[in-house]
Short mmCIF file of C-alpha atoms in Angstrom, two decimals:
data_model
loop_
_atom_site.label_atom_id
_atom_site.label_comp_id
_atom_site.label_asym_id
_atom_site.label_seq_id
_atom_site.Cartn_x
_atom_site.Cartn_y
_atom_site.Cartn_z
CA GLU A 464 -2.64 8.75 -2.75
CA ALA A 465 -5.71 7.72 -4.72
CA GLU A 466 -8.42 6.77 -2.94
CA VAL A 467 -11.81 4.65 -3.25
CA ALA A 468 -14.59 7.08 -2.31
CA GLN A 469 -17.80 5.51 -0.72
CA SER A 470 -20.81 6.86 0.98
CA PRO A 471 -22.67 7.22 3.05
CA ARG A 472 -20.31 6.21 5.75
CA TYR A 473 -23.10 4.95 8.45
CA LYS A 474 -26.86 4.21 7.22
CA ILE A 475 -29.33 3.22 9.21
CA THR A 476 -32.90 2.22 7.88
CA GLU A 477 -35.62 0.28 8.95
CA LYS A 478 -36.68 -3.14 7.13
CA SER A 479 -38.79 -3.09 4.06
CA GLN A 480 -37.02 0.29 3.32
CA ALA A 481 -34.87 0.74 -0.01
CA VAL A 482 -30.86 1.97 0.46
CA ALA A 483 -28.40 2.58 -1.84
CA PHE A 484 -24.63 2.54 -1.60
CA TRP A 485 -22.20 4.50 -4.43
CA CYS A 486 -18.98 3.86 -4.76
CA ASP A 487 -16.34 5.88 -7.23
CA PRO A 488 -12.99 4.10 -7.85
CA ILE A 489 -9.71 4.71 -8.19
CA SER A 490 -9.58 6.33 -11.73
CA GLY A 491 -8.54 4.08 -14.57
CA HIS A 492 -9.12 0.93 -12.56
CA ALA A 493 -11.20 -1.23 -14.98
CA THR A 494 -12.58 -3.62 -12.34
CA LEU A 495 -14.73 -2.85 -9.17
CA TYR A 496 -16.07 -5.25 -6.26
CA TRP A 497 -18.50 -4.66 -4.08
CA TYR A 498 -18.16 -7.31 -0.70
CA ARG A 499 -20.05 -7.22 2.24
CA GLN A 500 -18.79 -8.05 5.70
CA ILE A 501 -20.68 -9.38 8.37
CA LEU A 502 -19.16 -8.18 11.88
CA GLY A 503 -16.46 -10.62 12.96
CA GLN A 504 -16.31 -12.32 9.53
CA GLY A 505 -14.10 -12.33 6.17
CA PRO A 506 -15.56 -10.10 3.47
CA GLU A 507 -17.80 -11.66 0.65
CA LEU A 508 -18.15 -11.15 -2.99
CA LEU A 509 -21.31 -9.74 -4.18
CA VAL A 510 -20.59 -8.51 -7.69
CA GLN A 511 -17.74 -8.02 -9.61
CA PHE A 512 -17.46 -5.44 -12.68
CA GLN A 513 -15.44 -5.26 -15.51
CA ASP A 514 -15.77 -1.53 -16.97
CA GLU A 515 -19.64 -1.77 -17.16
CA SER A 516 -20.05 -5.05 -17.59
CA VAL A 517 -20.89 -7.82 -14.60
CA VAL A 518 -18.20 -10.72 -14.53
CA ASP A 519 -19.70 -12.31 -11.00
CA ASP A 520 -22.83 -11.91 -9.72
CA SER A 521 -23.41 -14.90 -8.60
CA GLN A 522 -23.69 -14.45 -4.93
CA LEU A 523 -25.92 -11.26 -5.36
CA PRO A 524 -29.20 -12.29 -4.02
CA LYS A 525 -31.14 -10.72 -7.20
CA ASP A 526 -34.60 -10.54 -5.68
CA ARG A 527 -33.35 -7.82 -3.54
CA PHE A 528 -30.30 -6.32 -4.52
CA SER A 529 -29.07 -4.66 -7.73
CA ALA A 530 -26.06 -3.10 -8.79
CA GLU A 531 -24.85 -0.99 -11.92
CA ARG A 532 -22.20 0.63 -13.15
CA LEU A 533 -23.31 2.59 -15.99
CA LYS A 534 -20.51 4.30 -17.30
CA GLY A 535 -18.03 1.98 -16.13
CA VAL A 536 -16.68 4.62 -13.76
CA ASP A 537 -18.95 4.70 -10.51
CA SER A 538 -21.34 2.13 -9.04
CA THR A 539 -24.56 1.99 -7.14
CA LEU A 540 -25.20 -0.94 -5.05
CA LYS A 541 -29.13 -0.94 -3.96
CA ILE A 542 -31.16 -3.07 -1.53
CA GLN A 543 -34.85 -2.84 -1.59
CA PRO A 544 -36.69 -3.96 0.51
CA ALA A 545 -33.71 -4.37 3.50
CA GLU A 546 -33.91 -7.00 6.04
CA LEU A 547 -33.04 -7.44 9.44
CA GLY A 548 -29.58 -9.86 8.23
CA ASP A 549 -28.68 -7.37 5.68
CA SER A 550 -27.30 -5.67 8.68
CA ALA A 551 -23.27 -5.43 7.72
CA MET A 552 -20.37 -3.55 6.47
CA TYR A 553 -20.45 -3.30 2.40
CA LEU A 554 -16.98 -2.36 0.99
CA CYS A 555 -16.35 -1.64 -2.68
CA ALA A 556 -12.82 -2.05 -4.17
CA SER A 557 -11.20 -1.39 -7.67
CA SER A 558 -8.26 -3.26 -9.09
CA LEU A 559 -6.08 -2.97 -12.45
CA ALA A 560 -6.83 -6.39 -12.66
CA VAL A 561 -8.90 -7.14 -15.91
CA GLY A 562 -11.48 -10.23 -15.65
CA ARG A 563 -11.93 -13.76 -16.11
CA GLY A 564 -8.30 -15.60 -18.22
CA HIS A 565 -6.11 -12.45 -17.19
CA VAL A 566 -3.92 -13.04 -14.35
CA GLY A 567 -2.82 -9.40 -13.05
CA ASN A 568 -1.59 -10.01 -9.92
CA TYR A 569 -2.82 -6.83 -8.71
CA GLY A 570 -3.88 -6.15 -5.00
CA TYR A 571 -7.16 -4.34 -4.59
CA THR A 572 -7.79 -0.81 -3.23
CA PHE A 573 -11.09 -0.54 -0.75
CA GLY A 574 -12.99 1.90 0.18
CA SER A 575 -13.73 2.82 3.95
CA GLY A 576 -17.20 1.18 3.71
CA THR A 577 -20.70 2.16 4.19
CA ARG A 578 -21.63 0.52 7.92
CA LEU A 579 -25.48 -0.87 7.21
CA THR A 580 -27.79 -1.04 10.09
CA VAL A 581 -31.51 -2.52 9.52
CA VAL A 582 -33.31 -1.84 12.11
CA SER B 528 -18.20 -18.61 0.75
CA GLN B 529 -14.51 -18.33 2.31
CA GLN B 530 -11.64 -20.08 1.06
CA GLY B 531 -9.05 -19.50 3.24
CA GLU B 532 -9.20 -20.25 7.21
CA GLU B 533 -6.35 -18.51 9.32
CA ASP B 534 -5.27 -19.80 12.21
CA PRO B 535 -5.07 -18.46 15.23
CA GLN B 536 -8.76 -16.30 15.01
CA ALA B 537 -7.28 -13.99 17.73
CA LEU B 538 -3.73 -13.53 18.77
CA SER B 539 -2.72 -11.48 21.70
CA ILE B 540 0.94 -10.14 22.24
CA GLN B 541 3.32 -7.50 24.08
CA GLU B 542 4.63 -4.79 21.74
CA GLY B 543 8.54 -5.98 20.75
CA GLU B 544 7.33 -9.53 20.06
CA ASN B 545 6.60 -11.45 16.87
CA ALA B 546 3.52 -12.14 15.53
CA THR B 547 2.42 -15.03 13.67
CA MET B 548 -0.75 -15.94 11.37
CA ASN B 549 -1.35 -18.98 9.04
CA CYS B 550 -3.49 -19.02 6.27
CA SER B 551 -4.68 -22.41 4.98
CA TYR B 552 -6.80 -22.69 1.30
CA LYS B 553 -8.22 -25.65 -0.63
CA THR B 554 -7.81 -24.88 -4.49
CA SER B 555 -4.61 -23.78 -7.12
CA ILE B 556 -3.99 -20.26 -6.84
CA ASN B 557 -2.69 -17.60 -8.81
CA ASN B 558 -1.20 -15.35 -5.68
CA LEU B 559 -2.11 -14.83 -2.23
CA GLN B 560 -2.58 -12.01 -0.76
CA TRP B 561 -2.58 -10.12 3.19
CA TYR B 562 -5.08 -7.31 4.20
CA ARG B 563 -5.07 -5.28 7.15
CA GLN B 564 -8.23 -4.06 8.99
CA ASN B 565 -8.43 -1.47 11.37
CA SER B 566 -11.64 -1.77 13.29
CA GLY B 567 -14.74 -0.16 11.74
CA ARG B 568 -12.62 0.67 8.39
CA GLY B 569 -11.96 -0.98 5.28
CA LEU B 570 -9.05 -3.46 4.12
CA VAL B 571 -5.40 -1.92 3.32
CA HIS B 572 -3.48 -4.28 0.99
CA LEU B 573 -0.04 -5.27 2.49
CA ILE B 574 1.68 -7.86 0.41
CA LEU B 575 1.22 -10.20 -2.86
CA ILE B 576 2.92 -13.59 -3.29
CA ARG B 577 2.70 -15.19 -6.66
CA SER B 578 2.36 -18.87 -6.41
CA ASN B 579 5.77 -19.70 -8.14
CA GLU B 580 7.13 -17.45 -5.19
CA ARG B 581 8.25 -19.16 -1.66
CA GLU B 582 8.86 -16.02 0.33
CA LYS B 583 8.29 -12.42 0.22
CA HIS B 584 9.48 -9.59 2.41
CA SER B 585 8.06 -5.92 2.94
CA GLY B 586 9.14 -3.78 5.81
CA ARG B 587 8.45 -5.67 9.01
CA LEU B 588 6.48 -8.17 7.31
CA ARG B 589 7.57 -11.82 5.90
CA VAL B 590 5.11 -13.68 3.98
CA THR B 591 5.61 -17.69 3.01
CA LEU B 592 3.88 -19.86 0.41
CA ASP B 593 3.55 -23.14 0.15
CA THR B 594 1.56 -24.34 -2.51
CA SER B 595 2.00 -27.85 -2.10
CA LYS B 596 0.48 -27.41 1.54
CA LYS B 597 -2.07 -25.41 0.28
CA SER B 598 -0.96 -22.61 3.46
CA SER B 599 0.75 -19.38 3.70
CA SER B 600 1.79 -17.66 6.51
CA LEU B 601 2.26 -13.76 7.63
CA LEU B 602 4.97 -12.65 10.08
CA ILE B 603 5.04 -9.39 11.89
CA THR B 604 8.66 -8.89 13.53
CA ALA B 605 8.88 -6.24 16.70
CA SER B 606 5.14 -5.70 16.64
CA ARG B 607 4.04 -2.65 17.82
CA ALA B 608 0.72 -1.22 19.48
CA ALA B 609 -0.36 0.35 15.85
CA ASP B 610 -0.22 -2.99 14.45
CA THR B 611 -3.18 -3.77 16.61
CA ALA B 612 -5.92 -4.79 13.55
CA SER B 613 -7.50 -7.77 11.67
CA TYR B 614 -5.23 -9.53 8.90
CA PHE B 615 -7.24 -11.41 6.42
CA CYS B 616 -5.62 -13.88 3.73
CA ALA B 617 -7.19 -13.68 0.48
CA THR B 618 -6.80 -16.00 -2.65
CA ASP B 619 -6.82 -15.18 -6.33
CA GLU B 620 -7.80 -18.40 -7.96
CA ASP B 621 -7.24 -20.13 -10.31
CA ASN B 622 -10.05 -19.29 -13.65
CA ALA B 623 -11.94 -17.40 -10.97
CA GLY B 624 -11.15 -13.95 -13.00
CA ASN B 625 -9.52 -11.60 -10.39
CA MET B 626 -11.94 -12.22 -7.54
CA LEU B 627 -10.67 -12.83 -4.37
CA THR B 628 -11.78 -14.87 -1.67
CA PHE B 629 -10.66 -13.77 2.25
CA GLY B 630 -10.57 -16.04 4.85
CA GLY B 631 -12.49 -15.44 8.43
CA GLY B 632 -9.41 -13.31 9.56
CA THR B 633 -6.71 -13.15 12.66
CA ARG B 634 -7.71 -10.28 15.06
CA LEU B 635 -4.08 -9.48 16.40
CA MET B 636 -4.05 -7.20 19.55
CA VAL B 637 -0.79 -5.63 20.59
CA LYS B 638 -0.25 -4.46 23.99
CA PRO B 639 2.08 -1.61 24.90
#
């Protein structure tokens, strides 16, 4: 069964350092999402891509977070500088759904996530 | 921001019992989905119910949707210890561009 690949699985970094996460979605899935999940809470959307374009990044803290999906396939999420409050699980998901105005009624496939601890 | 509110936040039952989790949301939706998450892992899609559907079944799962009350329920019948996990509802809101908004989750523990 096809999977969404994420790496690293775990990351410990010191505050003020830069950190990057990588995601490879399921082949053929045009839409890719990055979510952040704080322990004990539900995931919250950071950024949504359709192919290489950003569809929604309204919840992305753009002063320190950046995301790209240059060739419309895999994606990188970066935090610079990391803060203590960034400690969370970062989840990548992909879907066959396309963007605004289209009701795809598709579920998401999530990767296993990257657990970030900022010390 | 989180649109869905799950109830209860935590549920503990014995193996073989049924587990019911509820979800309420605020805006008009295209569909509502339920996901499962084992501790420290990613989420797994369980079932999707469209806004024009009222009930859906998948194995031991039964989902209902009441759009007039903006609520949904997930029933797991004949629970097993392996069902222990967190369960999240997620809504695909009208005009939101296939972006899911998740609730806070129900933590289910099934005791053997």
